[in-house]
Coordinates of C-alpha atoms and ligand atoms in Angstrom, one line a residue:
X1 CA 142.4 94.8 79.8
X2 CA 142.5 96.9 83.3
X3 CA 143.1 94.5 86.3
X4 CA 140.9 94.8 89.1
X5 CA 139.8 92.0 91.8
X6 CA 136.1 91.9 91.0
X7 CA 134.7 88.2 90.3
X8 CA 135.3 87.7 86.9
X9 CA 132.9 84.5 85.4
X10 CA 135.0 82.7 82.5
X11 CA 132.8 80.2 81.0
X12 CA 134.8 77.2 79.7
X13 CA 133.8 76.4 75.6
X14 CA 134.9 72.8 76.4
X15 CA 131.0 72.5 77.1
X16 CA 129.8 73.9 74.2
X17 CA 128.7 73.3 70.7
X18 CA 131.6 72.2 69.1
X19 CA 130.0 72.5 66.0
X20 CA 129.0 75.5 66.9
X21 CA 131.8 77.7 68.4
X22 CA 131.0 81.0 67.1
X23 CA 127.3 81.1 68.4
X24 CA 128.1 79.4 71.4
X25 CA 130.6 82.6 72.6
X26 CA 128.1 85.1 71.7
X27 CA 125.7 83.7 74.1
X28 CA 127.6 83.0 76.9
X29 CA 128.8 86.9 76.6
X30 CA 125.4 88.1 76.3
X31 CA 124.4 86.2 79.4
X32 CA 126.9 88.0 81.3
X33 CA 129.8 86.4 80.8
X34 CA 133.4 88.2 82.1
X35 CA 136.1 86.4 80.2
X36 CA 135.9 83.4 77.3
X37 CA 138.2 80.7 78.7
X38 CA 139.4 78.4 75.7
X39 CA 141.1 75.2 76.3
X40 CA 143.8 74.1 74.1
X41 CA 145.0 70.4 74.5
X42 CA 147.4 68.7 73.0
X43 CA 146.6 64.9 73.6
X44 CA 150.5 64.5 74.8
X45 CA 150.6 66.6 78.0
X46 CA 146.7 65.4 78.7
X47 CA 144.8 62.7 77.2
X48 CA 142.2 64.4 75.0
X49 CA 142.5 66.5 72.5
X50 CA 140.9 70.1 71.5
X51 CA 142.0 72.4 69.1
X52 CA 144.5 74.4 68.2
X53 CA 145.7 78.6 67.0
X54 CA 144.0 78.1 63.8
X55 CA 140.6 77.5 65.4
X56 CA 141.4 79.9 67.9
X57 CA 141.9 83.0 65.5
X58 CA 138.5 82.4 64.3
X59 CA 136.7 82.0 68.1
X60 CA 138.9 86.0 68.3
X61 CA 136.3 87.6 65.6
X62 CA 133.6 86.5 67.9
X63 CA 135.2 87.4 71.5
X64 CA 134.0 90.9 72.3
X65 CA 135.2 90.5 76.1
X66 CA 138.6 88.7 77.3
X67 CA 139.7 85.6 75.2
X68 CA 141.6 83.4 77.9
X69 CA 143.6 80.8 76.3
X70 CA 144.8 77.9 78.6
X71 CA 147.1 75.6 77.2
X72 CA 147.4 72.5 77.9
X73 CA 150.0 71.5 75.6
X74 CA 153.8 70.8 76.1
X75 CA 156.2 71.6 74.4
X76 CA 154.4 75.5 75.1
X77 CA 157.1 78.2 73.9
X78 CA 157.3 77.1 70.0
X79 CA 153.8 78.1 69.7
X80 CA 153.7 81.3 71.4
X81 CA 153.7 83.2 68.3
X82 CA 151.1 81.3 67.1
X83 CA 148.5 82.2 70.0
X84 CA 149.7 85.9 69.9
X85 CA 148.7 86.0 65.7
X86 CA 145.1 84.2 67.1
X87 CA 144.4 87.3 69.5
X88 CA 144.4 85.6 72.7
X89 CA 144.7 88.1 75.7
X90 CA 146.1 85.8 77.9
X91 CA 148.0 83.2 77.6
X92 CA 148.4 80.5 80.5
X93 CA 150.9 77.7 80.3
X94 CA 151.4 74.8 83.0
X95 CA 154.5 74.7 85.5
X96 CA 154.5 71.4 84.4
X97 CA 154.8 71.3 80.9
X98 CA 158.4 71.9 80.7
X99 CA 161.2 72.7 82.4
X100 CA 161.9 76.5 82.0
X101 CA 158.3 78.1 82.7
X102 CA 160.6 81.5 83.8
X103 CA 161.3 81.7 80.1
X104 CA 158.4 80.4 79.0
X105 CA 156.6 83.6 81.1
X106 CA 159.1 86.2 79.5
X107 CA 157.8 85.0 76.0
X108 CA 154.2 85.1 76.1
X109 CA 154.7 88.7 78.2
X110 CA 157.4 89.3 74.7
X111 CA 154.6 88.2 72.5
X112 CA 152.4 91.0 73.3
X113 CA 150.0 89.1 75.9
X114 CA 149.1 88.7 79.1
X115 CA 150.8 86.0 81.3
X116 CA 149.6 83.3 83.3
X117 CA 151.1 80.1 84.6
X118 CA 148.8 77.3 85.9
X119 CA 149.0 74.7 88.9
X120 CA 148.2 70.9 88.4
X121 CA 146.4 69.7 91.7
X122 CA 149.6 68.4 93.0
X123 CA 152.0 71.4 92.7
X124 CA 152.5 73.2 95.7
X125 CA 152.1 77.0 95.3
X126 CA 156.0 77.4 96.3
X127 CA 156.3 76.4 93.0
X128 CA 156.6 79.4 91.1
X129 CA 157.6 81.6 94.2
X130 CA 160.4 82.8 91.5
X131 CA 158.5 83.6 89.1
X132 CA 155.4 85.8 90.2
X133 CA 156.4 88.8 89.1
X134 CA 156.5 87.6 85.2
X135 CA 152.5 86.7 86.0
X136 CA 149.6 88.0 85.4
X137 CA 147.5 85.6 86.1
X138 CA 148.0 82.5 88.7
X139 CA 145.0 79.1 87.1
X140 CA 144.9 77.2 90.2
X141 CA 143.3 73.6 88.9
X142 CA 140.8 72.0 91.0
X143 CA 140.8 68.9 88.3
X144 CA 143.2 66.8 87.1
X145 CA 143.2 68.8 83.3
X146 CA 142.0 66.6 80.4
X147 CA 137.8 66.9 80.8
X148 CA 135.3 69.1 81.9
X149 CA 133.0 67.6 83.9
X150 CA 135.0 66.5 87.0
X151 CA 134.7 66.1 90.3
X152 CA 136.3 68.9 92.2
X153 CA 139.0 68.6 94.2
X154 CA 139.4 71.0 97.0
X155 CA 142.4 73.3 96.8
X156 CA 141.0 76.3 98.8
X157 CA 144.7 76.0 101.3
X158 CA 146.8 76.6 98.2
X159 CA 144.5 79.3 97.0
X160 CA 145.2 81.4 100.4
X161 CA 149.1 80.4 100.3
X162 CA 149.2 82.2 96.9
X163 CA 147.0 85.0 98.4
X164 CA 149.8 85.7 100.6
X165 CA 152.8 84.8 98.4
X166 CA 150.9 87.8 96.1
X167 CA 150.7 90.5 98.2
X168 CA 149.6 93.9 96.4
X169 CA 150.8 92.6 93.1
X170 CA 148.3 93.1 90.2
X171 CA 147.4 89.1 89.4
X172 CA 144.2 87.5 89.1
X173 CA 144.2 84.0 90.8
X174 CA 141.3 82.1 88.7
X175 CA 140.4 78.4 89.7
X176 CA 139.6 76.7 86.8
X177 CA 137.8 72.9 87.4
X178 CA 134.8 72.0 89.2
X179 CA 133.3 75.5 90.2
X180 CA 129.9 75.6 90.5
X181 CA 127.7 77.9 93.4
X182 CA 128.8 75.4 95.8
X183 CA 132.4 75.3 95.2
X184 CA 132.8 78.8 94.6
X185 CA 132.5 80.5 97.6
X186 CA 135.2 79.3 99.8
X187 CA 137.6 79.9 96.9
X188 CA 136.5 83.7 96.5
X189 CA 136.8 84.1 100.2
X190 CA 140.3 82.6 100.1
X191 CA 141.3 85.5 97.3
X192 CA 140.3 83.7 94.0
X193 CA 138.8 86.2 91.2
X194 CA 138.5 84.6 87.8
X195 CA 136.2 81.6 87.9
X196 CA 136.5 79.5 85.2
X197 CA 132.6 76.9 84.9
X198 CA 132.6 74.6 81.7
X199 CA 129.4 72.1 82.6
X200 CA 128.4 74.6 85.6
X201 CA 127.3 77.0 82.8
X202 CA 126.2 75.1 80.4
X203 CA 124.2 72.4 81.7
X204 CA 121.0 72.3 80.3
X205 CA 121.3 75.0 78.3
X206 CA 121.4 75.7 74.1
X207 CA 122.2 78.6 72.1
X208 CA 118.5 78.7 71.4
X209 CA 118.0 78.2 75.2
X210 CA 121.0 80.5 76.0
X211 CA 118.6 82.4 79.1
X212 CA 119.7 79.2 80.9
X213 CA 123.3 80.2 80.3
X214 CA 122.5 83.1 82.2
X215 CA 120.9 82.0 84.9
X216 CA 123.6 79.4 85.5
X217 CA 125.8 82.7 85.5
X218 CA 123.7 84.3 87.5
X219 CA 123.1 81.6 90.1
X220 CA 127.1 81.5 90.4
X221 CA 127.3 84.9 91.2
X222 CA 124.9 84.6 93.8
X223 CA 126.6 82.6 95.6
X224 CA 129.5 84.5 95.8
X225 CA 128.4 87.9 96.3
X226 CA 128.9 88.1 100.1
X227 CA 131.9 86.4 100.1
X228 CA 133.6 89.0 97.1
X229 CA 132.3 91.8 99.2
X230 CA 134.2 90.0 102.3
X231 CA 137.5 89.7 100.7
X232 CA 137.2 93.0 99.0
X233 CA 136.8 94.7 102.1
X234 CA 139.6 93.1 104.1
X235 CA 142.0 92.8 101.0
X236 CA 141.3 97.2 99.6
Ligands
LIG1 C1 139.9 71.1 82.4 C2 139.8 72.5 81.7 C3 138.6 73.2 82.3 C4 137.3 72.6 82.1 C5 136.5 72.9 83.3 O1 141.1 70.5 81.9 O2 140.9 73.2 81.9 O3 138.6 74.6 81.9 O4 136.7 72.9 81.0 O5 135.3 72.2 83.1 P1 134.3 72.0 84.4 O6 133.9 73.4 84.8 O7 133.2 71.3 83.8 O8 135.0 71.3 85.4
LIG2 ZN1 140.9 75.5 81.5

């Protein structure tokens, strides 16, 4: 996985089949999907409850692009090892969830994966000032994590703080929550690049309707373009 700052789209699977996992990946990538963003909660650090690394080794055989695994679990470094064995590319845990996430970063980097560390609305960016150069990857939440489906909450000021706190460094700041082609925008402009979209992708769609993934994709994209070209050209 090269980095680069291009818009990547991550489609959330909490909206999908979940009888139907396998199909449900395979369409969102061949409607253009960047990355597979896979939510793992633990019903303890929020209050609903997903799945866990034996599920996610069998959503790896189906992955063909990035499998990004956001856990929302706590404790997060006993099962490391566990997300490594499932394939997952990246591996994002919450400031929150414990109290050593500088540890926590060197062990998922340790494991073989790519490292990200994820922001609840209400931690500041300063948060993990110490830490930025064990990260690959910065989730800033624009929900409260637990459900898709919620309103967005506008975090566009912490987005630009971590812009700066970032510099030249090689991470991806992805906004995961609420993101739809009017939400979007403002984010990319402010230096976001992975967008996570759960319900924004798969409203109304199927995997035997899955053109409607794509133009949910599509219509995301569209409402970004200028401002990705903006920040590109400002930010070389
Ligand atoms: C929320 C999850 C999100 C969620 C986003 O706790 O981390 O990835 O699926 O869903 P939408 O896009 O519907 O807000
Ligand atoms: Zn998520």
């Amino acid at each position: 996985m090269n980095f680069d700052r291009t818009v990547k789209i991550a489609p959330s699977i909490l909206s999908a089949d979940f009888a139907n996992f396998g199909a449900e990946i395979e369409a969102i990538e061949a409607q253009g999907a960047d990355w597979v963003h896979v939510d793992v909660m633990d019903n303890h650090f929020v209050p609903n409850l997903t799945f866990g690394p034996p599920a996610v080794k069998a959503f790896r055989k189906h992955v063909k692009t990035v499998m990004d695994v956001h856990l929302m679990i706590s404790p997060v470094d006993p099962s490391i090892e566990a997300y490594a064995d499932a394939g997952a590319d990246i591996l994002t845990a919450h400031v929150e969830a414990g109290p050593h996430i500088h540890r926590t970063l060197q062990a998922i980097r340790s494991a073989g994966m790519k490292a990200g560390v994820a922001l609840n609305p209400g931690t500041p960016a300063e948060s993990i000032a110490h830490v930025l150069d064990l990260c690959d990857l910065v989730c800033v939440m624009t929900v409260n994590p637990g459900f898709g489906g919620q309103e967005f909450i506008d975090m566009t000021d912490k987005v630009h703080s971590l812009r700066r706190m970032i510099g030249d460094r090689p991470i991806n700041i992805e906004i995961d929550g609420g993101v739809d082609p009017n939400t979007a925008p403002s984010l990319v402009a402010a230096g976001a690049n992975v967008l996570v979209a759960g319900s924004a992708v798969f409203k109304g769609g199927s995997v035997a309707t899955s053109q409607i993934y794509g133009h949910n994709i599509t219509a995301i994209r569209d409402a970004i373009d200028d401002k990705e070209s903006s920040f590109r050209s400002s930010n070389p």
